[in-house]
Short mmCIF file of C-alpha atoms in Angstrom, two decimals:
data_model
loop_
_atom_site.label_atom_id
_atom_site.label_comp_id
_atom_site.label_asym_id
_atom_site.label_seq_id
_atom_site.Cartn_x
_atom_site.Cartn_y
_atom_site.Cartn_z
CA MET A 1 -18.58 76.02 16.24
CA THR A 2 -20.81 79.00 16.77
CA ILE A 3 -19.11 82.28 17.50
CA THR A 4 -21.30 85.05 18.85
CA PRO A 5 -21.47 88.03 16.42
CA ARG A 6 -19.84 90.32 18.98
CA ILE A 7 -16.73 88.14 19.24
CA GLU A 8 -16.65 87.75 15.52
CA ASP A 9 -16.76 91.52 14.95
CA LEU A 10 -14.15 92.05 17.55
CA LEU A 11 -11.82 89.45 15.98
CA ARG A 12 -12.22 90.92 12.55
CA GLU A 13 -11.59 94.43 13.81
CA LEU A 14 -8.47 93.35 15.70
CA ALA A 15 -7.04 91.16 12.90
CA PRO A 16 -5.30 93.91 10.92
CA GLN A 17 -4.06 95.61 14.05
CA VAL A 18 -2.49 92.35 15.43
CA LEU A 19 -0.99 91.64 12.06
CA GLY A 20 0.39 95.15 11.81
CA MET A 21 2.05 94.87 15.23
CA LEU A 22 3.57 91.43 14.33
CA VAL A 23 4.90 92.66 11.06
CA ARG A 24 6.49 95.65 12.79
CA ARG A 25 7.99 93.56 15.45
CA TYR A 26 9.29 90.68 13.37
CA GLY A 27 9.37 92.05 9.89
CA GLN A 28 7.77 89.11 8.26
CA PHE A 29 4.44 89.63 6.47
CA ASP A 30 3.79 86.18 5.11
CA ALA A 31 4.61 84.11 8.23
CA GLY A 32 2.91 86.75 10.37
CA GLU A 33 -0.23 86.52 8.40
CA ASP A 34 -0.47 82.72 8.89
CA ALA A 35 0.26 83.17 12.61
CA VAL A 36 -2.45 85.70 12.92
CA GLN A 37 -5.03 83.40 11.25
CA GLU A 38 -4.11 80.65 13.67
CA ALA A 39 -4.55 83.03 16.59
CA LEU A 40 -7.98 84.14 15.21
CA LEU A 41 -9.02 80.53 15.01
CA ALA A 42 -7.78 79.84 18.52
CA ALA A 43 -9.73 82.78 19.82
CA ALA A 44 -12.88 81.75 17.95
CA LEU A 45 -12.69 78.38 19.69
CA GLN A 46 -11.69 79.55 23.16
CA TRP A 47 -13.36 82.88 23.83
CA PRO A 48 -17.00 81.68 23.58
CA GLN A 49 -16.15 79.00 26.16
CA GLU A 50 -13.82 80.84 28.51
CA GLY A 51 -14.91 84.42 27.93
CA VAL A 52 -13.17 87.27 26.15
CA PRO A 53 -9.78 88.04 27.79
CA GLU A 54 -9.25 91.41 29.46
CA SER A 55 -7.03 92.61 26.69
CA PRO A 56 -8.10 90.73 23.50
CA ARG A 57 -5.54 92.43 21.41
CA SER A 58 -2.55 91.42 23.63
CA TRP A 59 -4.06 87.92 23.82
CA LEU A 60 -4.01 87.66 20.05
CA VAL A 61 -0.48 89.18 19.74
CA THR A 62 0.91 86.75 22.33
CA VAL A 63 -0.71 83.76 20.75
CA ALA A 64 0.24 84.81 17.18
CA SER A 65 3.86 85.59 18.29
CA ARG A 66 4.07 82.13 19.95
CA ARG A 67 2.89 80.54 16.71
CA LEU A 68 5.44 82.45 14.80
CA VAL A 69 8.19 81.40 17.08
CA ASP A 70 7.06 77.75 16.94
CA GLU A 71 7.22 77.99 13.25
CA TRP A 72 10.75 79.18 13.29
CA ARG A 73 11.84 76.51 15.72
CA SER A 74 10.54 73.87 13.34
CA GLU A 75 12.57 75.19 10.47
CA SER A 76 16.24 74.61 9.76
CA ALA A 77 19.00 75.99 12.01
CA ARG A 78 20.20 78.26 9.32
CA ARG A 79 16.76 79.78 8.87
CA ARG A 80 16.30 79.97 12.58
CA ARG A 81 19.58 82.00 13.09
CA GLU A 82 18.42 84.43 10.35
CA GLU A 83 14.99 84.87 11.74
CA SER A 84 16.27 85.31 15.36
CA ALA A 85 18.57 88.00 14.18
CA THR A 86 15.53 89.75 12.59
CA ALA A 87 13.56 89.22 15.78
CA LEU A 88 16.32 90.94 17.79
CA GLU A 89 15.88 94.08 15.77
CA PRO A 90 12.17 94.87 16.18
CA LEU A 91 11.00 97.82 14.21
CA GLY A 92 9.45 100.28 16.63
CA ARG A 93 9.24 98.04 19.61
CA GLY A 94 7.07 99.27 22.35
CA ARG A 95 5.15 101.53 20.14
CA PRO A 96 1.57 101.87 21.08
CA VAL A 97 -1.00 100.39 18.66
CA ASP A 98 -0.70 102.55 15.63
CA ALA A 99 -3.74 103.11 13.45
CA ASP A 100 -1.34 103.60 10.62
CA ASP A 101 -0.42 99.87 10.77
CA THR A 102 -3.84 98.96 9.46
CA LEU A 103 -3.62 101.53 6.73
CA THR A 104 -0.05 100.35 5.86
CA LEU A 105 -1.48 96.86 5.63
CA LEU A 106 -4.17 97.93 3.33
CA PHE A 107 -1.61 99.67 1.02
CA LEU A 108 0.49 96.56 1.14
CA CYS A 109 -2.33 94.20 0.15
CA CYS A 110 -3.36 96.54 -2.69
CA HIS A 111 0.18 96.96 -3.96
CA PRO A 112 0.14 97.76 -7.69
CA SER A 113 2.57 94.95 -8.42
CA LEU A 114 -0.15 92.36 -7.54
CA SER A 115 -2.90 91.30 -9.89
CA ALA A 116 -6.37 92.47 -9.05
CA PRO A 117 -7.60 88.92 -7.91
CA SER A 118 -4.62 88.71 -5.70
CA GLN A 119 -5.11 92.17 -4.17
CA LEU A 120 -8.81 91.33 -3.49
CA ALA A 121 -7.98 87.96 -1.81
CA LEU A 122 -5.09 89.30 0.30
CA THR A 123 -7.10 92.30 1.49
CA LEU A 124 -10.00 90.12 2.56
CA ARG A 125 -7.67 87.75 4.46
CA ALA A 126 -5.04 90.05 6.00
CA VAL A 127 -7.12 93.17 6.57
CA GLY A 128 -10.63 91.67 6.65
CA GLY A 129 -9.70 88.66 8.77
CA LEU A 130 -11.75 86.31 6.66
CA THR A 131 -10.58 82.72 6.40
CA THR A 132 -9.41 81.28 3.08
CA ALA A 133 -12.47 79.03 2.99
CA GLU A 134 -14.81 82.02 3.39
CA ILE A 135 -13.03 83.99 0.64
CA ALA A 136 -13.07 80.97 -1.73
CA ASN A 137 -16.78 80.54 -0.98
CA ALA A 138 -17.47 84.16 -1.73
CA PHE A 139 -15.62 84.08 -5.06
CA LEU A 140 -17.13 80.69 -5.98
CA VAL A 141 -13.77 79.02 -6.52
CA PRO A 142 -12.28 75.92 -4.63
CA GLU A 143 -10.53 76.58 -1.40
CA SER A 144 -7.26 75.14 -2.79
CA THR A 145 -7.35 77.68 -5.64
CA MET A 146 -7.84 80.57 -3.23
CA ALA A 147 -5.13 79.20 -0.84
CA GLN A 148 -2.68 79.10 -3.67
CA ARG A 149 -3.60 82.56 -4.83
CA ILE A 150 -3.08 84.09 -1.35
CA SER A 151 0.19 82.16 -0.85
CA ARG A 152 1.45 83.38 -4.29
CA ALA A 153 0.58 86.95 -3.51
CA LYS A 154 2.50 86.75 -0.15
CA GLN A 155 5.45 85.22 -1.90
CA SER A 156 5.38 88.04 -4.43
CA ILE A 157 5.41 90.66 -1.66
CA LYS A 158 8.32 88.90 -0.07
CA SER A 159 10.40 88.44 -3.20
CA THR A 160 9.82 91.98 -4.54
CA GLY A 161 11.01 93.25 -1.15
CA ILE A 162 8.03 95.52 -0.64
CA ARG A 163 8.55 97.18 2.70
CA PHE A 164 5.94 97.50 5.47
CA ASP A 165 5.77 101.30 5.32
CA LEU A 166 3.22 103.82 4.24
CA PRO A 167 3.86 104.92 0.62
CA PRO A 168 5.75 108.20 0.33
CA GLU A 169 3.66 111.31 0.09
CA SER A 170 4.30 111.71 -3.62
CA GLU A 171 2.69 108.25 -4.34
CA ARG A 172 0.02 108.39 -1.73
CA ALA A 173 -2.79 109.64 -3.85
CA ASP A 174 -2.18 107.15 -6.65
CA ARG A 175 -1.90 104.29 -4.16
CA LEU A 176 -5.05 105.29 -2.38
CA ARG A 177 -6.86 105.18 -5.74
CA VAL A 178 -5.77 101.55 -6.03
CA VAL A 179 -6.99 100.72 -2.54
CA LEU A 180 -10.42 102.29 -3.29
CA HIS A 181 -10.65 100.42 -6.51
CA VAL A 182 -9.92 97.10 -4.73
CA LEU A 183 -12.63 97.82 -2.24
CA TYR A 184 -15.05 98.80 -5.05
CA LEU A 185 -14.22 95.52 -6.83
CA ILE A 186 -14.90 93.54 -3.65
CA PHE A 187 -18.26 95.16 -3.38
CA ASN A 188 -18.99 94.63 -6.99
CA GLU A 189 -18.06 90.93 -6.90
CA GLY A 190 -20.48 90.50 -4.01
CA TYR A 191 -23.22 92.48 -5.88
CA THR A 192 -23.05 90.46 -9.09
CA THR A 193 -23.03 87.10 -7.33
CA SER A 194 -25.82 87.78 -4.88
CA ALA A 195 -29.52 88.32 -5.44
CA GLY A 196 -32.31 89.16 -3.18
CA PRO A 197 -32.13 89.71 0.54
CA ALA A 198 -30.00 86.56 1.37
CA LEU A 199 -26.89 87.42 3.26
CA GLN A 200 -23.89 85.21 4.00
CA ARG A 201 -21.35 85.73 6.77
CA ALA A 202 -18.62 86.43 4.30
CA ASP A 203 -20.93 88.50 2.24
CA LEU A 204 -18.58 90.70 0.09
CA THR A 205 -20.79 93.72 -0.12
CA THR A 206 -21.10 93.98 3.69
CA GLU A 207 -17.38 93.35 4.03
CA ALA A 208 -16.47 96.06 1.54
CA ILE A 209 -18.68 98.57 3.49
CA ARG A 210 -17.07 97.47 6.80
CA LEU A 211 -13.52 98.03 5.33
CA MET A 212 -14.60 101.35 3.81
CA ARG A 213 -15.81 102.50 7.29
CA MET A 214 -12.50 101.51 8.74
CA LEU A 215 -10.56 103.34 6.03
CA ARG A 216 -12.66 106.41 6.56
CA GLN A 217 -11.73 106.33 10.31
CA LEU A 218 -8.08 106.24 9.36
CA LEU A 219 -8.35 108.99 6.72
CA PRO A 220 -11.48 111.02 7.70
CA ASP A 221 -10.65 114.06 5.49
CA ASP A 222 -10.43 112.29 2.19
CA GLY A 223 -13.53 113.22 0.06
CA GLU A 224 -13.28 110.23 -2.26
CA ILE A 225 -13.19 107.83 0.65
CA VAL A 226 -16.43 109.33 2.00
CA GLY A 227 -17.80 109.31 -1.66
CA LEU A 228 -17.11 105.62 -2.12
CA LEU A 229 -18.49 104.68 1.27
CA ALA A 230 -21.68 106.63 0.45
CA LEU A 231 -21.87 105.12 -2.96
CA LEU A 232 -21.64 101.55 -1.54
CA LEU A 233 -24.29 102.28 1.18
CA LEU A 234 -26.64 103.87 -1.36
CA THR A 235 -26.25 101.01 -3.82
CA ASP A 236 -26.43 98.26 -1.26
CA ALA A 237 -29.53 99.91 0.24
CA ARG A 238 -31.50 98.59 -2.80
CA ARG A 239 -30.35 95.08 -2.42
CA ALA A 240 -33.54 93.59 -1.15
CA ALA A 241 -35.56 95.12 -3.99
CA ARG A 242 -33.25 94.40 -6.93
CA ALA A 243 -34.25 90.74 -7.44
CA THR A 244 -37.25 88.59 -6.66
CA ALA A 245 -37.28 85.40 -4.60
CA ASP A 246 -36.34 83.35 -7.70
CA GLY A 247 -33.39 85.59 -8.53
CA SER A 248 -35.04 87.53 -11.36
CA LEU A 249 -33.69 91.02 -11.71
CA VAL A 250 -36.01 93.99 -11.08
CA PRO A 251 -34.86 97.24 -12.85
CA LEU A 252 -34.60 100.39 -10.67
CA ALA A 253 -37.79 101.91 -12.12
CA GLU A 254 -39.88 98.90 -11.10
CA GLN A 255 -38.37 98.20 -7.68
CA GLN A 256 -40.60 98.22 -4.56
CA ARG A 257 -39.07 101.13 -2.92
CA GLU A 258 -40.48 100.22 0.56
CA LEU A 259 -37.95 97.33 0.50
CA TRP A 260 -35.06 99.74 0.32
CA ASN A 261 -32.91 100.07 3.45
CA THR A 262 -33.77 103.54 4.69
CA ALA A 263 -31.19 103.62 7.45
CA GLN A 264 -28.45 103.06 4.85
CA ILE A 265 -29.92 105.63 2.51
CA SER A 266 -30.06 108.25 5.25
CA GLU A 267 -26.48 107.53 6.24
CA GLY A 268 -25.32 107.60 2.59
CA VAL A 269 -27.18 110.79 1.78
CA ALA A 270 -25.89 112.46 4.94
CA LEU A 271 -22.30 111.49 4.18
CA ILE A 272 -22.32 112.72 0.65
CA THR A 273 -24.29 115.93 1.43
CA ARG A 274 -21.77 116.88 4.13
CA THR A 275 -18.74 116.14 1.89
CA LEU A 276 -19.75 117.60 -1.50
CA GLY A 277 -17.99 121.02 -1.92
CA THR A 278 -15.81 120.64 1.10
CA THR A 279 -13.06 118.59 -0.62
CA PRO A 280 -11.88 118.26 -4.17
CA ILE A 281 -14.54 116.65 -6.17
CA GLY A 282 -13.94 113.13 -7.62
CA PRO A 283 -15.78 110.37 -9.42
CA TYR A 284 -16.85 108.40 -6.37
CA GLN A 285 -18.47 111.57 -4.77
CA LEU A 286 -20.32 112.30 -8.04
CA GLN A 287 -21.56 108.68 -8.38
CA ALA A 288 -22.73 108.72 -4.79
CA ALA A 289 -24.56 111.95 -5.39
CA ILE A 290 -26.33 110.46 -8.41
CA ALA A 291 -27.21 107.35 -6.28
CA ALA A 292 -28.52 109.61 -3.59
CA VAL A 293 -30.85 111.39 -6.07
CA HIS A 294 -32.28 108.02 -7.12
CA ASP A 295 -32.61 106.81 -3.63
CA GLU A 296 -34.41 109.91 -2.38
CA ALA A 297 -37.10 109.73 -5.02
CA ALA A 298 -40.39 108.43 -3.47
CA SER A 299 -41.20 106.76 -6.85
CA ALA A 300 -39.45 106.31 -10.19
CA ASP A 301 -41.62 109.14 -11.60
CA ASP A 302 -40.45 111.46 -8.89
CA THR A 303 -36.83 111.04 -9.86
CA ASP A 304 -35.08 114.39 -10.38
CA TRP A 305 -33.61 113.56 -13.83
CA PRO A 306 -32.39 117.14 -14.64
CA GLN A 307 -30.34 116.95 -11.36
CA ILE A 308 -28.98 113.52 -12.42
CA LEU A 309 -28.16 114.77 -15.88
CA ALA A 310 -26.31 117.74 -14.43
CA LEU A 311 -24.27 115.46 -12.21
CA TYR A 312 -23.38 113.12 -15.05
CA GLU A 313 -22.17 116.20 -17.03
CA VAL A 314 -19.83 117.01 -14.24
CA LEU A 315 -18.80 113.40 -13.91
CA GLU A 316 -18.02 113.22 -17.61
CA ARG A 317 -15.66 116.28 -17.27
CA VAL A 318 -13.99 114.93 -14.07
CA SER A 319 -13.70 111.30 -15.27
CA PRO A 320 -14.67 110.93 -18.93
CA GLY A 321 -15.19 107.46 -20.42
CA PRO A 322 -17.62 105.46 -22.57
CA VAL A 323 -19.42 103.96 -19.50
CA VAL A 324 -20.09 107.54 -18.08
CA THR A 325 -21.38 108.54 -21.50
CA LEU A 326 -23.70 105.51 -21.62
CA ASN A 327 -25.20 106.40 -18.21
CA ARG A 328 -25.43 110.00 -19.20
CA ALA A 329 -27.45 108.93 -22.31
CA VAL A 330 -30.15 107.44 -20.07
CA ALA A 331 -30.41 110.78 -18.19
CA VAL A 332 -30.46 112.71 -21.49
CA ALA A 333 -33.25 110.48 -22.64
CA MET A 334 -35.31 111.00 -19.44
CA VAL A 335 -34.88 114.81 -19.66
CA ASN A 336 -34.85 115.46 -23.45
CA GLY A 337 -36.61 112.38 -24.78
CA PRO A 338 -35.53 108.90 -25.93
CA ARG A 339 -34.39 110.01 -29.42
CA ALA A 340 -31.88 112.49 -27.86
CA GLY A 341 -30.54 109.66 -25.67
CA LEU A 342 -30.26 107.32 -28.62
CA ALA A 343 -28.35 109.92 -30.51
CA LEU A 344 -25.77 110.14 -27.75
CA LEU A 345 -25.54 106.29 -27.59
CA GLY A 346 -24.79 106.32 -31.29
CA THR A 347 -21.50 108.15 -30.53
CA LEU A 348 -20.37 105.03 -28.64
CA ASP A 349 -20.78 102.58 -31.53
CA THR A 350 -17.33 103.33 -32.86
CA ILE A 351 -15.57 102.73 -29.63
CA ASP A 352 -13.86 99.30 -29.63
CA SER A 353 -14.27 98.66 -25.88
CA MET A 354 -18.04 99.06 -26.26
CA THR A 355 -18.71 96.70 -29.17
CA HIS A 356 -19.00 93.70 -26.82
CA ASN A 357 -20.68 95.65 -23.97
CA HIS A 358 -24.13 94.27 -23.27
CA ARG A 359 -25.07 97.37 -21.42
CA LEU A 360 -24.87 99.48 -24.48
CA GLU A 361 -27.38 97.23 -26.30
CA ALA A 362 -29.53 96.84 -23.23
CA VAL A 363 -29.81 100.66 -22.81
CA ARG A 364 -30.44 101.07 -26.57
CA GLY A 365 -33.21 98.51 -26.27
CA HIS A 366 -34.74 100.37 -23.39
CA LEU A 367 -34.58 103.74 -25.13
CA LEU A 368 -35.93 102.28 -28.39
CA GLU A 369 -38.79 100.82 -26.42
CA LEU A 370 -39.54 104.16 -24.89
CA ALA A 371 -39.42 105.67 -28.34
CA GLY A 372 -42.06 103.14 -29.38
CA ASP A 373 -39.89 101.20 -31.80
CA ALA A 374 -40.69 97.66 -30.55
CA VAL A 375 -38.95 95.79 -33.40
CA ALA A 376 -35.65 97.48 -33.00
CA ALA A 377 -35.90 97.34 -29.19
CA ARG A 378 -36.36 93.59 -29.38
CA GLU A 379 -33.28 93.29 -31.52
CA SER A 380 -31.19 95.27 -29.14
CA TYR A 381 -32.43 93.26 -26.12
CA ARG A 382 -31.57 90.02 -27.88
CA ARG A 383 -28.12 91.18 -28.80
CA ALA A 384 -27.63 92.32 -25.25
CA ALA A 385 -28.81 88.92 -23.98
CA ARG A 386 -26.14 87.20 -26.06
CA MET A 387 -23.46 89.51 -24.77
CA THR A 388 -23.93 89.46 -21.01
CA ALA A 389 -21.92 87.19 -18.78
CA SER A 390 -24.62 87.18 -16.07
CA ILE A 391 -27.28 84.60 -16.04
CA PRO A 392 -29.92 86.69 -14.25
CA GLU A 393 -29.23 89.57 -16.72
CA GLN A 394 -29.46 87.23 -19.66
CA ARG A 395 -32.86 85.90 -18.42
CA TYR A 396 -34.13 89.45 -17.78
CA LEU A 397 -33.05 90.66 -21.27
CA ALA A 398 -34.55 87.60 -22.94
CA LEU A 399 -37.82 88.25 -21.13
CA ARG A 400 -37.86 91.90 -22.19
CA ALA A 401 -37.36 90.81 -25.78
CA ALA A 402 -40.11 88.12 -25.58
CA GLN A 403 -42.50 90.65 -24.08
CA LEU A 404 -42.18 92.79 -27.23
CA GLY A 405 -43.50 89.89 -29.31
CA MET B 1 -13.51 86.39 -14.20
CA LYS B 2 -13.95 82.74 -14.89
CA TYR B 3 -13.15 81.25 -18.27
CA MET B 4 -13.43 77.71 -19.82
CA ILE B 5 -10.54 77.10 -22.23
CA MET B 6 -11.74 74.24 -24.30
CA MET B 7 -9.76 71.85 -26.50
CA LEU B 8 -11.91 70.57 -29.31
CA GLY B 9 -11.35 67.73 -31.61
CA ASP B 10 -10.22 64.18 -31.84
CA GLN B 11 -7.36 63.54 -29.45
CA ALA B 12 -7.05 59.88 -30.54
CA THR B 13 -6.39 60.77 -34.17
CA MET B 14 -3.94 63.39 -32.99
CA MET B 15 -2.05 60.85 -30.91
CA GLU B 16 -2.01 58.31 -33.63
CA VAL B 17 -0.24 60.55 -36.07
CA LYS B 18 2.36 61.95 -33.68
CA SER B 19 5.82 60.62 -32.78
CA LYS B 20 6.71 59.07 -29.51
CA GLU B 21 8.84 62.13 -28.77
CA TRP B 22 5.95 64.45 -29.40
CA ILE B 23 3.60 62.53 -27.19
CA MET B 24 6.13 62.47 -24.39
CA ASP B 25 6.70 66.22 -24.72
CA MET B 26 2.95 66.74 -24.75
CA ILE B 27 2.54 64.79 -21.46
CA GLU B 28 5.22 66.87 -19.87
CA PHE B 29 3.78 70.07 -21.28
CA MET B 30 0.21 69.33 -20.03
CA GLY B 31 1.63 68.48 -16.65
CA LYS B 32 3.49 71.79 -16.50
CA MET B 33 0.42 73.74 -17.62
CA GLY B 34 -1.56 72.24 -14.74
CA THR B 35 1.27 72.95 -12.26
CA ASP B 36 1.81 76.51 -13.46
CA LEU B 37 -1.98 77.35 -13.26
CA THR B 38 -2.33 75.72 -9.86
CA GLU B 39 0.69 77.63 -8.49
CA SER B 40 -0.61 80.96 -9.83
CA GLY B 41 -3.95 80.37 -8.00
CA GLU B 42 -5.90 80.59 -11.23
CA LEU B 43 -6.88 76.96 -11.89
CA ILE B 44 -10.38 75.77 -10.75
CA ASP B 45 -10.43 72.55 -12.58
CA ASN B 46 -8.88 70.79 -15.57
CA ARG B 47 -10.16 67.56 -17.14
CA GLY B 48 -9.87 65.52 -20.18
CA LEU B 49 -12.88 63.71 -21.51
CA ALA B 50 -12.98 60.11 -22.67
CA ASP B 51 -12.83 59.62 -26.41
CA PRO B 52 -15.95 60.68 -28.28
CA SER B 53 -16.21 57.02 -29.62
CA GLN B 54 -17.28 56.11 -26.13
CA ALA B 55 -19.90 58.74 -25.92
CA LYS B 56 -23.66 58.20 -25.72
CA THR B 57 -26.11 60.64 -27.13
CA VAL B 58 -29.43 60.84 -25.40
CA SER B 59 -32.18 62.24 -27.60
CA ILE B 60 -35.98 62.07 -27.96
CA GLN B 61 -37.19 59.33 -30.32
CA ASN B 62 -40.93 58.78 -30.69
CA GLY B 63 -41.49 61.05 -27.61
CA ILE B 64 -39.17 59.20 -25.19
CA PRO B 65 -35.50 59.88 -24.34
CA VAL B 66 -33.29 57.21 -25.91
CA ALA B 67 -29.53 56.67 -25.59
CA THR B 68 -27.52 55.83 -28.76
CA ASP B 69 -23.80 55.13 -29.23
CA GLY B 70 -21.56 57.93 -30.42
CA PRO B 71 -21.19 61.67 -30.02
CA TYR B 72 -23.83 64.19 -31.14
CA ALA B 73 -21.25 66.46 -32.82
CA GLU B 74 -18.62 65.69 -35.39
CA ALA B 75 -15.50 64.35 -33.69
CA LYS B 76 -13.50 67.45 -34.72
CA GLU B 77 -16.13 69.66 -32.98
CA SER B 78 -16.38 67.47 -29.82
CA LEU B 79 -15.04 68.72 -26.53
CA ALA B 80 -11.86 66.82 -25.61
CA GLY B 81 -10.86 68.51 -22.45
CA TYR B 82 -10.89 71.84 -20.67
CA TRP B 83 -9.16 74.21 -18.22
CA LEU B 84 -11.55 76.16 -16.00
CA VAL B 85 -9.70 79.15 -14.78
CA ASP B 86 -10.45 82.26 -12.63
CA VAL B 87 -8.28 85.08 -14.00
CA GLU B 88 -7.94 88.84 -13.90
CA SER B 89 -9.08 89.46 -17.45
CA GLN B 90 -10.03 88.00 -20.81
CA ASP B 91 -6.52 88.91 -21.98
CA ARG B 92 -5.06 86.67 -19.31
CA ALA B 93 -7.38 83.74 -20.40
CA ILE B 94 -6.20 84.31 -24.01
CA GLU B 95 -2.65 84.37 -22.89
CA ILE B 96 -3.06 80.96 -21.23
CA ALA B 97 -4.78 79.55 -24.32
CA ALA B 98 -1.94 80.96 -26.51
CA VAL B 99 0.70 79.00 -24.58
CA VAL B 100 -1.22 75.71 -25.29
CA VAL B 101 -1.93 76.58 -28.91
CA ALA B 102 1.78 77.43 -29.49
CA PHE B 103 2.59 73.87 -28.45
CA THR B 104 -0.25 71.78 -29.91
CA LYS B 105 -0.89 73.94 -33.06
CA GLU B 106 -4.50 73.13 -32.55
CA PRO B 107 -7.07 75.87 -32.00
CA LEU B 108 -8.70 76.31 -28.52
CA GLU B 109 -12.01 77.96 -27.74
CA VAL B 110 -12.10 80.47 -24.81
CA ARG B 111 -15.52 81.08 -23.35
CA GLN B 112 -16.41 83.22 -20.36
CA VAL B 113 -18.32 81.38 -17.58
CA MET B 114 -21.39 83.37 -16.58
CA ASP B 115 -21.86 84.99 -13.18
CA ALA B 116 -24.78 83.93 -11.19
CA PRO B 117 -25.95 83.79 -7.55
CA PRO B 118 -24.86 80.37 -6.17
CA GLN B 119 -28.36 78.95 -6.15
CA LEU B 120 -28.83 79.29 -9.93
#
């Protein structure tokens, strides 16, 4: 089966809208979600042959509703009576397509009562329109594991009686933070399990960016949404340069910058430039601004480190934490010398959460190397290589240590 | 995050010194572990390995690889079986291991599985 990219894009865009309408009409998220997946599959088979229907959305709603009704018919009489009663009281029947449905769906899939792996999987299926097989493939787990995870998440939504409504205004900001974190995790999952320019259909970095664009359309005035979208674009822009063909990592300073995606950099820079200062500042906007400074430098030597250091200082005030301090130490080293950076790193040694953090040792190794202390640098690289849970990183760190003799 | 929860040691000796009731409870317990982890959508794979007495060790002798009978490690250090899980955090992996350890009273080793692009 080959679906043309246009049909595929259309289906993925319509998936959450159709599901939103179904849940509003019949009040059933779990069964509705299955029905929408079946309708998407039917469309993927039929449309390339027979052409895209005049109203693709209505087509999908009709087919999905029919599946849902078929499903009820096949269940027991008791169940059927219950469900028919629900079906007779549609919520908001006749409403036009409501953009808020997609937003509500996103909040539902990222409900704080679900575990992070469940939030990620459910968001990709119900909002992203990916199949279970595609999601399983992207997370490198068997399809049966992913199917069970999604089914458990849907059961959990059903049994806790979470309603298909936008969260109340008082909870909106916190709930949005969870949504953004889930989309950030989806991107990260794709980023750590991919190397080089290879792209899959269900590539998680691309999907996270697509969902962020959708979210921005729904809530255009939120600065942190723009910030995260810009951050993802500016990070993903370096994808082709961050690893060699054999999967070896290339650090930022050594990347061939002509491989960077200039269109994504321009878009990311424009987004963050337009937003900074117009909405309340937040950690995603600041991280995007830092990524923009890196991406705008023609070479590693041209990097405006004082600017990056200033941004990290603001970030540490807005959103303090050991990982921010770690990153700031690199900027301190680049502005004030490696010893100054190492002194700041030393303040992290007593923090429990950092004792097993390979990045602390990797950065220390790098700064020791810059300071000319090859012996200590090698020890830090070796410790970092033992701590990382990433094979490409482990190989990179082992090579750095080996190069120092 | 993926973790391998490894049961080390000599299952045969363990079975030989336990009562019939304990063995039956153990079978039921292991079955339930598998079902629970499957239903939670966390289990990738779980396997038990044949007894180390049946193992072969392949090693270099006089420059060529040669197979000999028996395990490389001491029986008590040998891998007896594992659960491969994909979980939210290390804490969750430890929680799963703790349930097993509470039953078997034998230690388990919990090791993170490394991330890598699919081709590696």
